[in-house]
PDB file of C-alpha atoms in Angstrom:
ATOM      1  CA  UNK A  19      15.701  62.868-118.403  1.00 96.00           C
ATOM      2  CA  UNK A  20      15.267  66.262-120.009  1.00 98.00           C
ATOM      3  CA  UNK A  21      15.472  67.861-116.551  1.00 98.00           C
ATOM      4  CA  UNK A  22      18.707  65.952-115.890  1.00 98.00           C
ATOM      5  CA  UNK A  23      20.118  67.381-119.141  1.00 98.00           C
ATOM      6  CA  UNK A  24      19.103  70.878-118.085  1.00 98.00           C
ATOM      7  CA  UNK A  25      20.932  70.376-114.779  1.00 98.00           C
ATOM      8  CA  UNK A  26      23.992  69.081-116.642  1.00 98.00           C
ATOM      9  CA  UNK A  27      24.020  72.232-118.778  1.00 97.00           C
ATOM     10  CA  UNK A  28      23.915  74.323-115.598  1.00 97.00           C
ATOM     11  CA  UNK A  29      26.870  72.349-114.221  1.00 97.00           C
ATOM     12  CA  UNK A  30      28.812  73.006-117.418  1.00 95.00           C
ATOM     13  CA  UNK A  31      28.161  76.732-117.063  1.00 94.00           C
ATOM     14  CA  UNK A  32      29.807  76.480-113.615  1.00 95.00           C
ATOM     15  CA  UNK A  33      32.764  74.630-115.187  1.00 95.00           C
ATOM     16  CA  UNK A  34      31.771  71.296-113.654  1.00 97.00           C
ATOM     17  CA  UNK A  35      31.735  68.052-115.623  1.00 97.00           C
ATOM     18  CA  UNK A  36      28.213  68.270-117.082  1.00 98.00           C
ATOM     19  CA  UNK A  37      26.259  65.545-115.344  1.00 98.00           C
ATOM     20  CA  UNK A  38      22.744  65.975-113.999  1.00 98.00           C
ATOM     21  CA  UNK A  39      20.616  63.578-111.967  1.00 98.00           C
ATOM     22  CA  UNK A  40      16.932  63.483-111.066  1.00 98.00           C
ATOM     23  CA  UNK A  41      15.460  61.058-108.533  1.00 98.00           C
ATOM     24  CA  UNK A  42      11.785  60.252-109.113  1.00 98.00           C
ATOM     25  CA  UNK A  43       9.193  58.479-106.969  1.00 97.00           C
ATOM     26  CA  UNK A  44       5.582  57.894-107.992  1.00 96.00           C
ATOM     27  CA  UNK A  45       6.064  59.946-111.155  1.00 95.00           C
ATOM     28  CA  UNK A  46       7.189  63.089-109.326  1.00 97.00           C
ATOM     29  CA  UNK A  47      10.646  64.574-108.868  1.00 98.00           C
ATOM     30  CA  UNK A  48      11.867  63.835-105.365  1.00 98.00           C
ATOM     31  CA  UNK A  49      15.310  65.481-105.655  1.00 98.00           C
ATOM     32  CA  UNK A  50      17.669  66.695-108.347  1.00 98.00           C
ATOM     33  CA  UNK A  51      21.316  67.662-108.533  1.00 98.00           C
ATOM     34  CA  UNK A  52      24.255  68.380-110.795  1.00 98.00           C
ATOM     35  CA  UNK A  53      27.944  67.699-110.300  1.00 98.00           C
ATOM     36  CA  UNK A  54      29.548  69.982-107.696  1.00 98.00           C
ATOM     37  CA  UNK A  55      32.978  68.359-107.409  1.00 98.00           C
ATOM     38  CA  UNK A  56      34.923  71.509-108.304  1.00 96.00           C
ATOM     39  CA  UNK A  57      32.718  73.920-106.385  1.00 96.00           C
ATOM     40  CA  UNK A  58      32.807  71.848-103.196  1.00 97.00           C
ATOM     41  CA  UNK A  59      36.312  70.479-103.785  1.00 98.00           C
ATOM     42  CA  UNK A  60      34.810  67.113-102.893  1.00 98.00           C
ATOM     43  CA  UNK A  61      35.456  64.096-105.122  1.00 97.00           C
ATOM     44  CA  UNK A  62      32.224  62.498-103.887  1.00 98.00           C
ATOM     45  CA  UNK A  63      30.006  65.412-104.983  1.00 98.00           C
ATOM     46  CA  UNK A  64      28.722  63.614-108.075  1.00 98.00           C
ATOM     47  CA  UNK A  65      25.184  64.467-109.158  1.00 98.00           C
ATOM     48  CA  UNK A  66      23.940  60.998-108.195  1.00 98.00           C
ATOM     49  CA  UNK A  67      25.448  61.161-104.701  1.00 98.00           C
ATOM     50  CA  UNK A  68      23.987  64.621-104.060  1.00 98.00           C
ATOM     51  CA  UNK A  69      20.520  63.553-105.220  1.00 98.00           C
ATOM     52  CA  UNK A  70      20.700  60.463-102.983  1.00 98.00           C
ATOM     53  CA  UNK A  71      21.778  62.476 -99.940  1.00 98.00           C
ATOM     54  CA  UNK A  72      19.053  65.068-100.395  1.00 98.00           C
ATOM     55  CA  UNK A  73      16.404  62.356-100.793  1.00 98.00           C
ATOM     56  CA  UNK A  74      17.539  60.575 -97.639  1.00 98.00           C
ATOM     57  CA  UNK A  75      17.324  63.834 -95.675  1.00 98.00           C
ATOM     58  CA  UNK A  76      13.914  64.635 -97.155  1.00 97.00           C
ATOM     59  CA  UNK A  77      12.477  61.181 -96.429  1.00 97.00           C
ATOM     60  CA  UNK A  78      14.363  60.749 -93.147  1.00 98.00           C
ATOM     61  CA  UNK A  79      15.380  57.301 -94.338  1.00 97.00           C
ATOM     62  CA  UNK A  80      18.468  55.876 -96.013  1.00 97.00           C
ATOM     63  CA  UNK A  81      16.305  53.467 -98.048  1.00 97.00           C
ATOM     64  CA  UNK A  82      15.079  54.790-101.385  1.00 98.00           C
ATOM     65  CA  UNK A  83      12.929  51.870-102.532  1.00 97.00           C
ATOM     66  CA  UNK A  84      10.412  52.726-105.225  1.00 97.00           C
ATOM     67  CA  UNK A  85      12.604  55.336-106.903  1.00 98.00           C
ATOM     68  CA  UNK A  86      14.105  55.786-110.346  1.00 98.00           C
ATOM     69  CA  UNK A  87      17.274  57.768-110.968  1.00 98.00           C
ATOM     70  CA  UNK A  88      17.631  59.575-114.299  1.00 98.00           C
ATOM     71  CA  UNK A  89      21.221  60.610-114.966  1.00 98.00           C
ATOM     72  CA  UNK A  90      22.919  61.940-118.075  1.00 98.00           C
ATOM     73  CA  UNK A  91      26.034  59.734-117.773  1.00 98.00           C
ATOM     74  CA  UNK A  92      26.416  56.133-116.672  1.00 98.00           C
ATOM     75  CA  UNK A  93      27.143  55.976-112.929  1.00 98.00           C
ATOM     76  CA  UNK A  94      30.710  55.317-111.801  1.00 98.00           C
ATOM     77  CA  UNK A  95      31.517  52.518-109.320  1.00 98.00           C
ATOM     78  CA  UNK A  96      31.070  54.835-106.312  1.00 98.00           C
ATOM     79  CA  UNK A  97      27.655  56.024-107.459  1.00 98.00           C
ATOM     80  CA  UNK A  98      26.465  52.583-108.598  1.00 98.00           C
ATOM     81  CA  UNK A  99      27.487  51.146-105.235  1.00 97.00           C
ATOM     82  CA  UNK A 100      25.553  53.843-103.413  1.00 98.00           C
ATOM     83  CA  UNK A 101      22.520  53.294-105.660  1.00 98.00           C
ATOM     84  CA  UNK A 102      22.563  49.584-104.853  1.00 97.00           C
ATOM     85  CA  UNK A 103      23.010  50.259-101.145  1.00 96.00           C
ATOM     86  CA  UNK A 104      20.046  52.654-100.928  1.00 98.00           C
ATOM     87  CA  UNK A 105      17.933  50.270-103.011  1.00 97.00           C
ATOM     88  CA  UNK A 106      17.004  52.456-105.964  1.00 98.00           C
ATOM     89  CA  UNK A 107      14.721  50.387-108.207  1.00 98.00           C
ATOM     90  CA  UNK A 108      15.800  51.669-111.603  1.00 98.00           C
ATOM     91  CA  UNK A 109      18.662  53.606-113.176  1.00 98.00           C
ATOM     92  CA  UNK A 110      18.064  55.371-116.495  1.00 98.00           C
ATOM     93  CA  UNK A 111      21.094  56.976-118.096  1.00 98.00           C
ATOM     94  CA  UNK A 112      22.027  58.808-121.256  1.00 98.00           C
ATOM     95  CA  UNK A 113      25.571  58.078-122.350  1.00 98.00           C
ATOM     96  CA  UNK A 114      27.562  55.001-121.401  1.00 97.00           C
ATOM     97  CA  UNK A 115      31.068  55.194-119.959  1.00 97.00           C
ATOM     98  CA  UNK A 116      33.224  52.383-121.368  1.00 96.00           C
ATOM     99  CA  UNK A 117      36.196  53.386-119.182  1.00 96.00           C
ATOM    100  CA  UNK A 118      34.595  53.740-115.749  1.00 96.00           C
ATOM    101  CA  UNK A 119      30.867  52.994-116.028  1.00 98.00           C
ATOM    102  CA  UNK A 120      29.570  50.499-113.501  1.00 98.00           C
ATOM    103  CA  UNK A 121      26.182  49.768-115.068  1.00 97.00           C
ATOM    104  CA  UNK A 122      27.409  47.912-118.129  1.00 96.00           C
ATOM    105  CA  UNK A 123      30.038  50.247-119.631  1.00 96.00           C
ATOM    106  CA  UNK A 124      33.303  49.030-118.103  1.00 97.00           C
ATOM    107  CA  UNK A 125      31.484  46.427-115.994  1.00 96.00           C
ATOM    108  CA  UNK A 126      28.110  45.908-114.331  1.00 96.00           C
ATOM    109  CA  UNK A 127      28.225  46.132-110.551  1.00 96.00           C
ATOM    110  CA  UNK A 128      24.725  44.662-110.438  1.00 95.00           C
ATOM    111  CA  UNK A 129      26.013  41.401-111.922  1.00 94.00           C
ATOM    112  CA  UNK A 130      28.048  40.662-108.790  1.00 93.00           C
ATOM    113  CA  UNK A 131      26.658  37.402-107.413  1.00 92.00           C
ATOM    114  CA  UNK A 132      26.712  38.400-103.735  1.00 90.00           C
ATOM    115  CA  UNK A 133      24.985  41.758-104.187  1.00 90.00           C
ATOM    116  CA  UNK A 134      21.754  41.867-102.193  1.00 88.00           C
ATOM    117  CA  UNK A 135      19.974  44.405-104.433  1.00 91.00           C
ATOM    118  CA  UNK A 136      19.499  44.626-108.187  1.00 91.00           C
ATOM    119  CA  UNK A 137      18.538  47.725-110.142  1.00 94.00           C
ATOM    120  CA  UNK A 138      16.787  47.677-113.462  1.00 96.00           C
ATOM    121  CA  UNK A 139      19.090  49.502-115.883  1.00 98.00           C
ATOM    122  CA  UNK A 140      17.897  51.422-118.932  1.00 98.00           C
ATOM    123  CA  UNK A 141      20.803  52.845-120.969  1.00 98.00           C
ATOM    124  CA  UNK A 142      20.833  55.208-123.930  1.00 97.00           C
ATOM    125  CA  UNK A 143      17.953  57.570-123.105  1.00 98.00           C
ATOM    126  CA  UNK A 144      18.734  60.923-124.773  1.00 98.00           C
ATOM    127  CA  UNK A 145      22.178  59.495-125.461  1.00 98.00           C
ATOM    128  CA  UNK A 146      23.142  61.875-128.266  1.00 98.00           C
ATOM    129  CA  UNK A 147      22.313  65.018-126.279  1.00 97.00           C
ATOM    130  CA  UNK A 148      24.190  63.707-123.242  1.00 97.00           C
ATOM    131  CA  UNK A 149      27.204  62.686-125.332  1.00 97.00           C
ATOM    132  CA  UNK A 150      27.379  66.004-127.172  1.00 97.00           C
ATOM    133  CA  UNK A 151      27.326  67.935-123.892  1.00 97.00           C
ATOM    134  CA  UNK A 152      30.202  65.898-122.452  1.00 96.00           C
ATOM    135  CA  UNK A 153      32.247  65.944-125.657  1.00 96.00           C
ATOM    136  CA  UNK A 154      31.897  69.713-126.018  1.00 96.00           C
ATOM    137  CA  UNK A 155      32.953  70.223-122.395  1.00 96.00           C
ATOM    138  CA  UNK A 156      36.089  68.109-122.684  1.00 94.00           C
ATOM    139  CA  UNK A 157      36.957  69.474-126.132  1.00 93.00           C
ATOM    140  CA  UNK A 158      36.944  72.997-124.652  1.00 91.00           C
ATOM    141  CA  UNK A 159      39.102  71.809-121.740  1.00 86.00           C
ATOM    142  CA  UNK A 160      41.721  70.351-124.084  1.00 88.00           C
ATOM    143  CA  UNK A 161      41.999  73.600-126.076  1.00 86.00           C
ATOM    144  CA  UNK A 162      42.497  75.755-122.961  1.00 72.00           C
TER     145      UNK A 162
END
């Protein structure tokens, strides 16, 4: 999770919403990414989506069973849906998102009865550091 925070800080330095994600398998980092929405001008370039795509290319498989995603902010519906689809085992996140979080913040996508895959969800890991980074970023944006 500390590496995800470091990636989020790098994203902030590039004027991206500071979110970092690290995908781990067997205790080792498989892939890592930070938000690149502004740089790529691509609304789908969330840290989670980039880490997933890189892992699929690396493993030459769309299935990511046996992995854990560490991310500084609760995944949105797009990212949570992708994480369910690729069969990530566990999602660990820092700060919850009560407006748009899909892992318990606004709602829990994994509670949908017809969903064929469930992820273990661990919220609140390094929450304060993640929250402070996001709050500082948006506070600066509002003053500009």
